[in-house]
PDB file of C-alpha atoms in Angstrom:
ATOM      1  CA  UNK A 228      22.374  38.201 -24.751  1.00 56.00           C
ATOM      2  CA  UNK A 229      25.183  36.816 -26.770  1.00 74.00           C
ATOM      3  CA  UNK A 230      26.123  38.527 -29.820  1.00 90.00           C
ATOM      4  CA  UNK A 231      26.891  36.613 -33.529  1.00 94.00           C
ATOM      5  CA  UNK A 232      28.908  37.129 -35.819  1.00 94.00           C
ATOM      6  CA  UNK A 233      26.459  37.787 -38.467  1.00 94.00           C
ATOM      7  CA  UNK A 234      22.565  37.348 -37.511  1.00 92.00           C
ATOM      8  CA  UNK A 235      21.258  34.022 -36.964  1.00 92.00           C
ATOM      9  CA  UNK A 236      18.549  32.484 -39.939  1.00 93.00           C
ATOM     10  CA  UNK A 237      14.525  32.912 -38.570  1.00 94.00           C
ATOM     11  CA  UNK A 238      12.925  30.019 -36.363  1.00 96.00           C
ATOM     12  CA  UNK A 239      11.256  27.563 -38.575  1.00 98.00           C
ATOM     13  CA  UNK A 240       7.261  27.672 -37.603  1.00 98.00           C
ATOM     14  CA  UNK A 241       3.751  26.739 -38.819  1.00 98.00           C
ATOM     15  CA  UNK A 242       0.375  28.219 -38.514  1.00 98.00           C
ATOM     16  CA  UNK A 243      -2.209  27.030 -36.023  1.00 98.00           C
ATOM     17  CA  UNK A 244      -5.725  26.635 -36.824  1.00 98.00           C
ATOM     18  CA  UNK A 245      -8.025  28.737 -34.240  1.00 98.00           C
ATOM     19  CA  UNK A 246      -4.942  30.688 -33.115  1.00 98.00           C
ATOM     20  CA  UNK A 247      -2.586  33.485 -33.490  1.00 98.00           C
ATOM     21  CA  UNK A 248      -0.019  31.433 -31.679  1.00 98.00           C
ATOM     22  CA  UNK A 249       2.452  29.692 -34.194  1.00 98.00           C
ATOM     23  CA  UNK A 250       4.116  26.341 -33.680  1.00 98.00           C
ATOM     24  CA  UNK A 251       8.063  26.106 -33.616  1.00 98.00           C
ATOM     25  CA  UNK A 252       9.731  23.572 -35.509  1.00 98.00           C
ATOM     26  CA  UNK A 253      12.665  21.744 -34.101  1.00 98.00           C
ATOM     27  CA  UNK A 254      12.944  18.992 -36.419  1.00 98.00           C
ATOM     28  CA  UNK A 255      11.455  17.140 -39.130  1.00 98.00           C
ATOM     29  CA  UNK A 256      11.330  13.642 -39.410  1.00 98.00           C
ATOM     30  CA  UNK A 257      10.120  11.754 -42.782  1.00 97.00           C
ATOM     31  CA  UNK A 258       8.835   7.857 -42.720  1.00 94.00           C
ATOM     32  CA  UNK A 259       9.791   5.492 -45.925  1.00 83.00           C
ATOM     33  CA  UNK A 260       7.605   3.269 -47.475  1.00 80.00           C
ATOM     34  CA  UNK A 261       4.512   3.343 -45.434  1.00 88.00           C
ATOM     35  CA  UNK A 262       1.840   2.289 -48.048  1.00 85.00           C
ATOM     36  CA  UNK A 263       2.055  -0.940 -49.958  1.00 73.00           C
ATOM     37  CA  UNK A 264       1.090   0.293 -52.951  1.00 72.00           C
ATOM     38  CA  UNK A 265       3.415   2.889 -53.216  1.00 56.00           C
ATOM     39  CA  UNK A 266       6.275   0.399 -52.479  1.00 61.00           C
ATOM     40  CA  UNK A 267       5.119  -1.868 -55.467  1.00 66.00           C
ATOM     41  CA  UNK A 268       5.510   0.809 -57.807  1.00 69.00           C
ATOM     42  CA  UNK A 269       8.764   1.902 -56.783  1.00 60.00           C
ATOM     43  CA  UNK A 270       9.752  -2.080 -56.983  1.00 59.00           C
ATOM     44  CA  UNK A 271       9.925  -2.719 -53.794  1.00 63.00           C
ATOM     45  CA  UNK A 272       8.218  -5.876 -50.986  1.00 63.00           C
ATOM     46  CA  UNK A 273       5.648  -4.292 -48.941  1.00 62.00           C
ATOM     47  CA  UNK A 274       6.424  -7.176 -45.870  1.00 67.00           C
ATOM     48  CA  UNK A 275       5.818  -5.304 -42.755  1.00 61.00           C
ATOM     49  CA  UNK A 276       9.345  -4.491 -41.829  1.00 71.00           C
ATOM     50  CA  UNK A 277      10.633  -1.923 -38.982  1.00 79.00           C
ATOM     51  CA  UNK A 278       9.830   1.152 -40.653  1.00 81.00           C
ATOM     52  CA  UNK A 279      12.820   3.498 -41.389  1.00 86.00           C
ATOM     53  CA  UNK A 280      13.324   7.182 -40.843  1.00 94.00           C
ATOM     54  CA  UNK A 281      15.010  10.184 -42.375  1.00 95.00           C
ATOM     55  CA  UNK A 282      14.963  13.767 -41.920  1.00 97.00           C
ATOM     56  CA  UNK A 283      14.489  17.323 -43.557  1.00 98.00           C
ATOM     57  CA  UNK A 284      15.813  20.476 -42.531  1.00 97.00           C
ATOM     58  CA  UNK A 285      14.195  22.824 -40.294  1.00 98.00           C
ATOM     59  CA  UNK A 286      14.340  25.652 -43.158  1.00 97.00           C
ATOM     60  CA  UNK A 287      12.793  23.295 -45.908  1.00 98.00           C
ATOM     61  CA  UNK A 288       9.267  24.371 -44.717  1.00 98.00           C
ATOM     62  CA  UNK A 289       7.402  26.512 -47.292  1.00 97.00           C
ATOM     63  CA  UNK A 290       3.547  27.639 -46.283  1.00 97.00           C
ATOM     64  CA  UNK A 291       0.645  26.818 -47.761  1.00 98.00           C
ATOM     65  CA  UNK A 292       0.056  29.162 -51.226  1.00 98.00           C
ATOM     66  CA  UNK A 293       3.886  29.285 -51.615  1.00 97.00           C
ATOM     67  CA  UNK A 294       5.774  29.503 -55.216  1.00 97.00           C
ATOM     68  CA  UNK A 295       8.054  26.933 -55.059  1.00 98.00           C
ATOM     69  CA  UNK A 296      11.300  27.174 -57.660  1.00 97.00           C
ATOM     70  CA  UNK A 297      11.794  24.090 -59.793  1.00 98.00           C
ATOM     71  CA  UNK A 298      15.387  22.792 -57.665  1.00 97.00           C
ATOM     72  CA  UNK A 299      18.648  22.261 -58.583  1.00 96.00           C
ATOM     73  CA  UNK A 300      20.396  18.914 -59.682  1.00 96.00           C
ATOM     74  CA  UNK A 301      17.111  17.238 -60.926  1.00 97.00           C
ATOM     75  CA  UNK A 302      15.365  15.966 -64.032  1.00 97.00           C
ATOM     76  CA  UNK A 303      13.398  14.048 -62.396  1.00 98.00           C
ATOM     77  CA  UNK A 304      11.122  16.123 -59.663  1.00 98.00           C
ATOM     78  CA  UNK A 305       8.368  14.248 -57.647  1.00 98.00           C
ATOM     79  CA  UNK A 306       5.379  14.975 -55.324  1.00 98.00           C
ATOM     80  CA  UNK A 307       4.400  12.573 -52.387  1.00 97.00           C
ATOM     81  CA  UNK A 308       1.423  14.135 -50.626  1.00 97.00           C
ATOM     82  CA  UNK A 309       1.624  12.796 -46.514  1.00 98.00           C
ATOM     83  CA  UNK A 310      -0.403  13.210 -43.050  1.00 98.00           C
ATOM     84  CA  UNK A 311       1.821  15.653 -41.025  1.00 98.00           C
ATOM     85  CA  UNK A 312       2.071  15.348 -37.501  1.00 98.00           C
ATOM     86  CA  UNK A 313       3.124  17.664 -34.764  1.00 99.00           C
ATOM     87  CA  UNK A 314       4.846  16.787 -31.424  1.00 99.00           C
ATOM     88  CA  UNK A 315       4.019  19.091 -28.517  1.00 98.00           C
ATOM     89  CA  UNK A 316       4.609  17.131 -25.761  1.00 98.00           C
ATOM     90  CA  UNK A 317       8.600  14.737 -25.024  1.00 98.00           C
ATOM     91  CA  UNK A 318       8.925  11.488 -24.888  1.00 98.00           C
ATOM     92  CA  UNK A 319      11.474   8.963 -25.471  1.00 98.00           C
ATOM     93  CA  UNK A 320      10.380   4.647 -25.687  1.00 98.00           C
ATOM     94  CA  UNK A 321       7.043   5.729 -25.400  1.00 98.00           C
ATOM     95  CA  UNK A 322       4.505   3.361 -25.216  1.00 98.00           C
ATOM     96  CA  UNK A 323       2.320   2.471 -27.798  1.00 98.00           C
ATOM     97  CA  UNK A 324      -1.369   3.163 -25.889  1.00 98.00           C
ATOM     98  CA  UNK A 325       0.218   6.553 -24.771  1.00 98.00           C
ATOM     99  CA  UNK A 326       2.120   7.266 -28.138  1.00 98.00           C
ATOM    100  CA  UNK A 327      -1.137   9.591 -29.739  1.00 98.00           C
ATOM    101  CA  UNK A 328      -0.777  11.885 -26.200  1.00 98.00           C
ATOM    102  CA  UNK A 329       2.264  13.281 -27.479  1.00 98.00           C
ATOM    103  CA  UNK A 330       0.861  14.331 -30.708  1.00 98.00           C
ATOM    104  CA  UNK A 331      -0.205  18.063 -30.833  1.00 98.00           C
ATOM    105  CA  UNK A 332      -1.632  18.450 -34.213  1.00 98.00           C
ATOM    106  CA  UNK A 333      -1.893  17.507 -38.017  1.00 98.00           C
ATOM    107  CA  UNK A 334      -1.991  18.631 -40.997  1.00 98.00           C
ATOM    108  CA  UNK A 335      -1.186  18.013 -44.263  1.00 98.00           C
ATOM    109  CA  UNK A 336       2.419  17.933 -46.107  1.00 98.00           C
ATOM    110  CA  UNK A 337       4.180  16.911 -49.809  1.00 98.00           C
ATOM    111  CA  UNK A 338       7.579  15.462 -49.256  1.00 98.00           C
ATOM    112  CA  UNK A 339       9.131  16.576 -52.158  1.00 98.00           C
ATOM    113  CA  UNK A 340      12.117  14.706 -53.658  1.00 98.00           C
ATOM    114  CA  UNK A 341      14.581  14.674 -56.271  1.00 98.00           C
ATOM    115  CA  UNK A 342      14.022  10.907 -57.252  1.00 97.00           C
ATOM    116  CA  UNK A 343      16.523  10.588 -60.220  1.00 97.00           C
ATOM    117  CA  UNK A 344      19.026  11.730 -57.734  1.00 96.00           C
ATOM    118  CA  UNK A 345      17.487   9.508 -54.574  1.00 95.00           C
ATOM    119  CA  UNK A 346      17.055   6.652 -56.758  1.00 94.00           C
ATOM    120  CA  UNK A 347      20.772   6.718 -57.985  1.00 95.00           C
ATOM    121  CA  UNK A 348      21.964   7.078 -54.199  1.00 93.00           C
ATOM    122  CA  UNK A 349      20.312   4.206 -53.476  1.00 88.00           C
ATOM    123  CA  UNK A 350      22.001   2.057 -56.439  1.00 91.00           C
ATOM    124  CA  UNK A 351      25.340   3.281 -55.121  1.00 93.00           C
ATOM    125  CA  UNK A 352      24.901   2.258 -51.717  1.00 92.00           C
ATOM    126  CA  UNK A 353      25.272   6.275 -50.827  1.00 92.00           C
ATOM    127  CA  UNK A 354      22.925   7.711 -48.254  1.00 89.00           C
ATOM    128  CA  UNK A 355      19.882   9.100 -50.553  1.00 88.00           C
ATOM    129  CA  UNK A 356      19.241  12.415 -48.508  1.00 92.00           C
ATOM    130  CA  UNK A 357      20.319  14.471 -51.211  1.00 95.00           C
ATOM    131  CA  UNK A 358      16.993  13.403 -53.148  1.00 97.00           C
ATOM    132  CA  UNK A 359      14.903  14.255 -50.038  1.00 97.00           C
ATOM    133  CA  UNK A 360      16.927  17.226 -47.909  1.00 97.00           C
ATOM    134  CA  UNK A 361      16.816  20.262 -50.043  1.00 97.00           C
ATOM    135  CA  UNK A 362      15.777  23.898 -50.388  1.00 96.00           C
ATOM    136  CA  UNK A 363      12.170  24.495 -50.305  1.00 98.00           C
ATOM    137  CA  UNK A 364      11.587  20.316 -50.299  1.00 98.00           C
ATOM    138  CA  UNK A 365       9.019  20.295 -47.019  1.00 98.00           C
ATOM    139  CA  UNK A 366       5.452  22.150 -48.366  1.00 98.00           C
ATOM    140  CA  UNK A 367       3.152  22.398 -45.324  1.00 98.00           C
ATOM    141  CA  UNK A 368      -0.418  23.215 -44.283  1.00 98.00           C
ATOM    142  CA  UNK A 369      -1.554  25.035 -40.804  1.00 98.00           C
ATOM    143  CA  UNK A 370      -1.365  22.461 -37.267  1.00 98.00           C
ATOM    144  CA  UNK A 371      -4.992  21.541 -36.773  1.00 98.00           C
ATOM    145  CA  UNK A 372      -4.909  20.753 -32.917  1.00 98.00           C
ATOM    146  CA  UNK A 373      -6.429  17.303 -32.363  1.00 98.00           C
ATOM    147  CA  UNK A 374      -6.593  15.081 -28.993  1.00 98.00           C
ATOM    148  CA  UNK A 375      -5.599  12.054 -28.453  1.00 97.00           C
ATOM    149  CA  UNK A 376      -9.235  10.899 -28.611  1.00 97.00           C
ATOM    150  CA  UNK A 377      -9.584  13.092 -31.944  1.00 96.00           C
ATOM    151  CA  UNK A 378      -6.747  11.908 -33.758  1.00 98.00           C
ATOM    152  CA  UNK A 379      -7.671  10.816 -37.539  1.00 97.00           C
ATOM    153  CA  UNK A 380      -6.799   6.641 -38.370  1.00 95.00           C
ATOM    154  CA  UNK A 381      -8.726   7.136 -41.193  1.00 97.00           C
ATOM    155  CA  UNK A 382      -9.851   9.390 -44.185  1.00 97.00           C
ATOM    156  CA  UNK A 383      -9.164  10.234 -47.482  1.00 98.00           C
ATOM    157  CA  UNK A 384      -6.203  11.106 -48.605  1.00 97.00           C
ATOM    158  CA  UNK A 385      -5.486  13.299 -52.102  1.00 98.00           C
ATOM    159  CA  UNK A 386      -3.109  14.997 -54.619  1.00 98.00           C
ATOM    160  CA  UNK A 387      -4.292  16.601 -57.500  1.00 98.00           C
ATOM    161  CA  UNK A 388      -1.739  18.321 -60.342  1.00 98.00           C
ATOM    162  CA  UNK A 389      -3.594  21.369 -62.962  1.00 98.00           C
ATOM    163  CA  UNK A 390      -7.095  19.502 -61.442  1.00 98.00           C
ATOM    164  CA  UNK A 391      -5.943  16.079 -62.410  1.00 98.00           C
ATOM    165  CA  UNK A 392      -5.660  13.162 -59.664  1.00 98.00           C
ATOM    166  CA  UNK A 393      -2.058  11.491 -59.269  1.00 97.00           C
ATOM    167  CA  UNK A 394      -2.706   9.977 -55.770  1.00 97.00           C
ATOM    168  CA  UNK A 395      -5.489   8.956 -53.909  1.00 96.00           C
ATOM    169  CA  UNK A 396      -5.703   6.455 -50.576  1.00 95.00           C
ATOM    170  CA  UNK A 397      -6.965   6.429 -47.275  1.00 95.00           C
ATOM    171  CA  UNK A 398      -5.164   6.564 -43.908  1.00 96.00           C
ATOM    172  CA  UNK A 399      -6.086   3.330 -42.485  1.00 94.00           C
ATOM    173  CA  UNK A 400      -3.862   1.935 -45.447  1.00 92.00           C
ATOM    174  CA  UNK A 401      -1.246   3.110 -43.818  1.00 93.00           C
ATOM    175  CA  UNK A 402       1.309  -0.136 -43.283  1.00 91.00           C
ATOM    176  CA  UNK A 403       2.407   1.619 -39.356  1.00 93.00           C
ATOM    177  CA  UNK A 404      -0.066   3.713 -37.833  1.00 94.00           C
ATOM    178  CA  UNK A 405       0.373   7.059 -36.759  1.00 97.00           C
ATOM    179  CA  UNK A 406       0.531   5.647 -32.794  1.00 97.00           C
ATOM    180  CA  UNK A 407       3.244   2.924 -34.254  1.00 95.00           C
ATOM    181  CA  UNK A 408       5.123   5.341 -36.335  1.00 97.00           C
ATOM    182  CA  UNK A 409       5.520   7.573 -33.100  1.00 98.00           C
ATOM    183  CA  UNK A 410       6.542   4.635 -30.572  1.00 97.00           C
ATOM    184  CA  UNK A 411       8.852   3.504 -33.086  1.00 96.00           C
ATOM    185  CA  UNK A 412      10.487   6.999 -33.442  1.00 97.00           C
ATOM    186  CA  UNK A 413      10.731   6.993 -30.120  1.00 98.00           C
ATOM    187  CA  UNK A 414      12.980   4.440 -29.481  1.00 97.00           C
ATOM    188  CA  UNK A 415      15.452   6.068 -31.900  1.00 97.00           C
ATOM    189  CA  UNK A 416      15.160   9.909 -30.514  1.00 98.00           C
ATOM    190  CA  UNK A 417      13.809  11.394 -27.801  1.00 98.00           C
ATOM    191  CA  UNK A 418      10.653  13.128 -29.133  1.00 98.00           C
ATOM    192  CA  UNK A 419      10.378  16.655 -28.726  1.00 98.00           C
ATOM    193  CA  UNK A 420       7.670  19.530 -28.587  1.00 98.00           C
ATOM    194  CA  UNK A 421       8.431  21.389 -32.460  1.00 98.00           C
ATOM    195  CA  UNK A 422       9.299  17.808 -33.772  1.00 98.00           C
ATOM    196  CA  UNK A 423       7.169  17.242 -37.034  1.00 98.00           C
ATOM    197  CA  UNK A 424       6.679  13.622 -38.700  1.00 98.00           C
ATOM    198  CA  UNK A 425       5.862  12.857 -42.156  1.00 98.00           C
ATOM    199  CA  UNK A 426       4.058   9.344 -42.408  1.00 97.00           C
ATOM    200  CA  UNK A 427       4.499   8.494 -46.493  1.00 94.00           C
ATOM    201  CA  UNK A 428       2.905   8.627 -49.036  1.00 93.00           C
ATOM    202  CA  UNK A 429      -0.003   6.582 -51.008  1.00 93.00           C
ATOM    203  CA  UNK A 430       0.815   5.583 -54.687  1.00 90.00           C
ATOM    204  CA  UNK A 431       0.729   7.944 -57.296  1.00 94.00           C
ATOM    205  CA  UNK A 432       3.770   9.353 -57.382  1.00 95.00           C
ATOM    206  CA  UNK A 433       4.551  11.024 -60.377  1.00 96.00           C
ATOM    207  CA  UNK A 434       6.499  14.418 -61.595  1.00 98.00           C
ATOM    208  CA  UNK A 435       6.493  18.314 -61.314  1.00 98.00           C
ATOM    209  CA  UNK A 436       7.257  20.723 -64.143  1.00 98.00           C
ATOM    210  CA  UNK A 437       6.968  24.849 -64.045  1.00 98.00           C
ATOM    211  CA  UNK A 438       3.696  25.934 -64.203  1.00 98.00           C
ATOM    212  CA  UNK A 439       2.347  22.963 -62.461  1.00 98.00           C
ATOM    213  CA  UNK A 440      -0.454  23.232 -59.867  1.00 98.00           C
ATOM    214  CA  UNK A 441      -0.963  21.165 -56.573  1.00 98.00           C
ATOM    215  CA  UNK A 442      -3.497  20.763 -53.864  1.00 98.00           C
ATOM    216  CA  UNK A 443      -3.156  18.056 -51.493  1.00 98.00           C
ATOM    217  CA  UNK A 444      -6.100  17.111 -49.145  1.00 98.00           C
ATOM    218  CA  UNK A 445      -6.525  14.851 -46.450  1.00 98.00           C
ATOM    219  CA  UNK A 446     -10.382  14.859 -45.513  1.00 98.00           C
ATOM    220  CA  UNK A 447     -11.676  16.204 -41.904  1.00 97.00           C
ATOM    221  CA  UNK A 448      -7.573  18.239 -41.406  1.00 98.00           C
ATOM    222  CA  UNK A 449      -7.615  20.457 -44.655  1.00 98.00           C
ATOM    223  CA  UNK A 450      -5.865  21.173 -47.905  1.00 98.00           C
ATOM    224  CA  UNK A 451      -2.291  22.595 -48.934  1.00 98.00           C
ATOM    225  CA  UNK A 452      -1.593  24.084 -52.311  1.00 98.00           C
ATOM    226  CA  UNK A 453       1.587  24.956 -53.950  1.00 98.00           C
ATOM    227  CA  UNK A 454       2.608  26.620 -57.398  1.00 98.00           C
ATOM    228  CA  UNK A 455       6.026  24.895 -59.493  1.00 98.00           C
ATOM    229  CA  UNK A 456       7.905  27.969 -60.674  1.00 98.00           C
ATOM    230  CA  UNK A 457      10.916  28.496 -63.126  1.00 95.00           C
ATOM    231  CA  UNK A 458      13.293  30.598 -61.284  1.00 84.00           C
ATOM    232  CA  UNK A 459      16.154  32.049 -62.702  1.00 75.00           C
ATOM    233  CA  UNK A 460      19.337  31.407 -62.000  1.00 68.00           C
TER     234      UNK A 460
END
């Protein structure tokens, strides 16, 4: 085995329902603008264009129950509560009756984003992944596994802040389904077993402070909560 020169950080993983096993991440990938109500109220045209795709890092992930530190660089800190999906099986151009046979599991997940800072990137013409790719930004649930036959098109979809309700939808409003949202991917990477997708959010929107409480649910996969915290710096 080769040796470092100082040890290397811990494999990003996530929890499996039903098993002791835990599922490796290799990458995340995030969808934009998926619902059409959430892209009216950020003043966008919900037209069904090609959807777009971004990504998170690997060590973003925080568990469900976590404490998660109020972030750097940001006034302006938003929840967007999303159907997670796990890859466990490759594919690249995949086919869109096949595309739901790649898909492991789901679960549930909050992109979390610095939208003063995202929304000003996207004014400047800059690349806005400093509002979406930081510490701590990717809170997710357990993997539920799910076949192909089993996989969820519809279902409620919910975030709640201190017991209050900022965003509620279904799935079947999604604008790409989850099979179209994976073919589509798939023509841009080569899908990989760890890969994770994020498949945006309903509208709702809104911001976090310290002391803040969230629970996310999407009904029949299960429910993520997550505390705002003021760290010290």
């Amino acid at each position: 085995m080769s040796d470092f020169v100082f040890s290397p950080p811990p494999l990003a993983s996530l929890s499996v329902r039903g098993s002791r096993a835990r599922f490796p991440v290799r990458r995340i990938y995030c969808v934009g603008r998926n619902y059409s109500d959430h892209i009216r109220e950020m003043g966008g045209d919900p037209d069904r264009e090609i959807p777009f795709f971004f990504q998170k890092p690997t060590d973003s992930i925080v568990e469900n129950g976590s404490r998660i530190p109020y972030p750097l660089f940001t006034s302006d800190f938003q929840h967007e509560v999303e159907l997670l999906i796990a890859i466990g099986k490759e594919g690249a151009d995949i086919r869109l009756d096949e595309a739901l046979d790649h898909v492991f599991g789901v679960g549930v997940c909050i992109d979390l984003t610095r939208r003063d800072v995202q929304v000003e990137a996207r004014k400047t013409g800059r690349p806005w992944e400093i509002g979406k790719s930081f510490d701590e930004s990717a809170p997710c649930s357990e993997l539920v596994p799910v076949t192909s036959a089993e996989f969820p098109e519809s279902g409620a979809i919910e975030l709640r802040v201190n017991d209050q309700t900022r965003q509620h939808g279904d799935l079947r409003q999604m604008i790409w389904s989850s099979a179209e949202v994976i073919q589509q991917l798939s023509t841009q990477y080569r899908l990989m077993p760890g890969d994770l997708i994020m498949t945006g959010t309903p509208a709702g929107v809104g911001p976090l402070t310290p002391g803040d409480r969230v629970l996310a649910t999407i009904e029949g996969i299960g429910s993520l909560e997550i505390e705002i915290v003021q760290e010290e710096r």
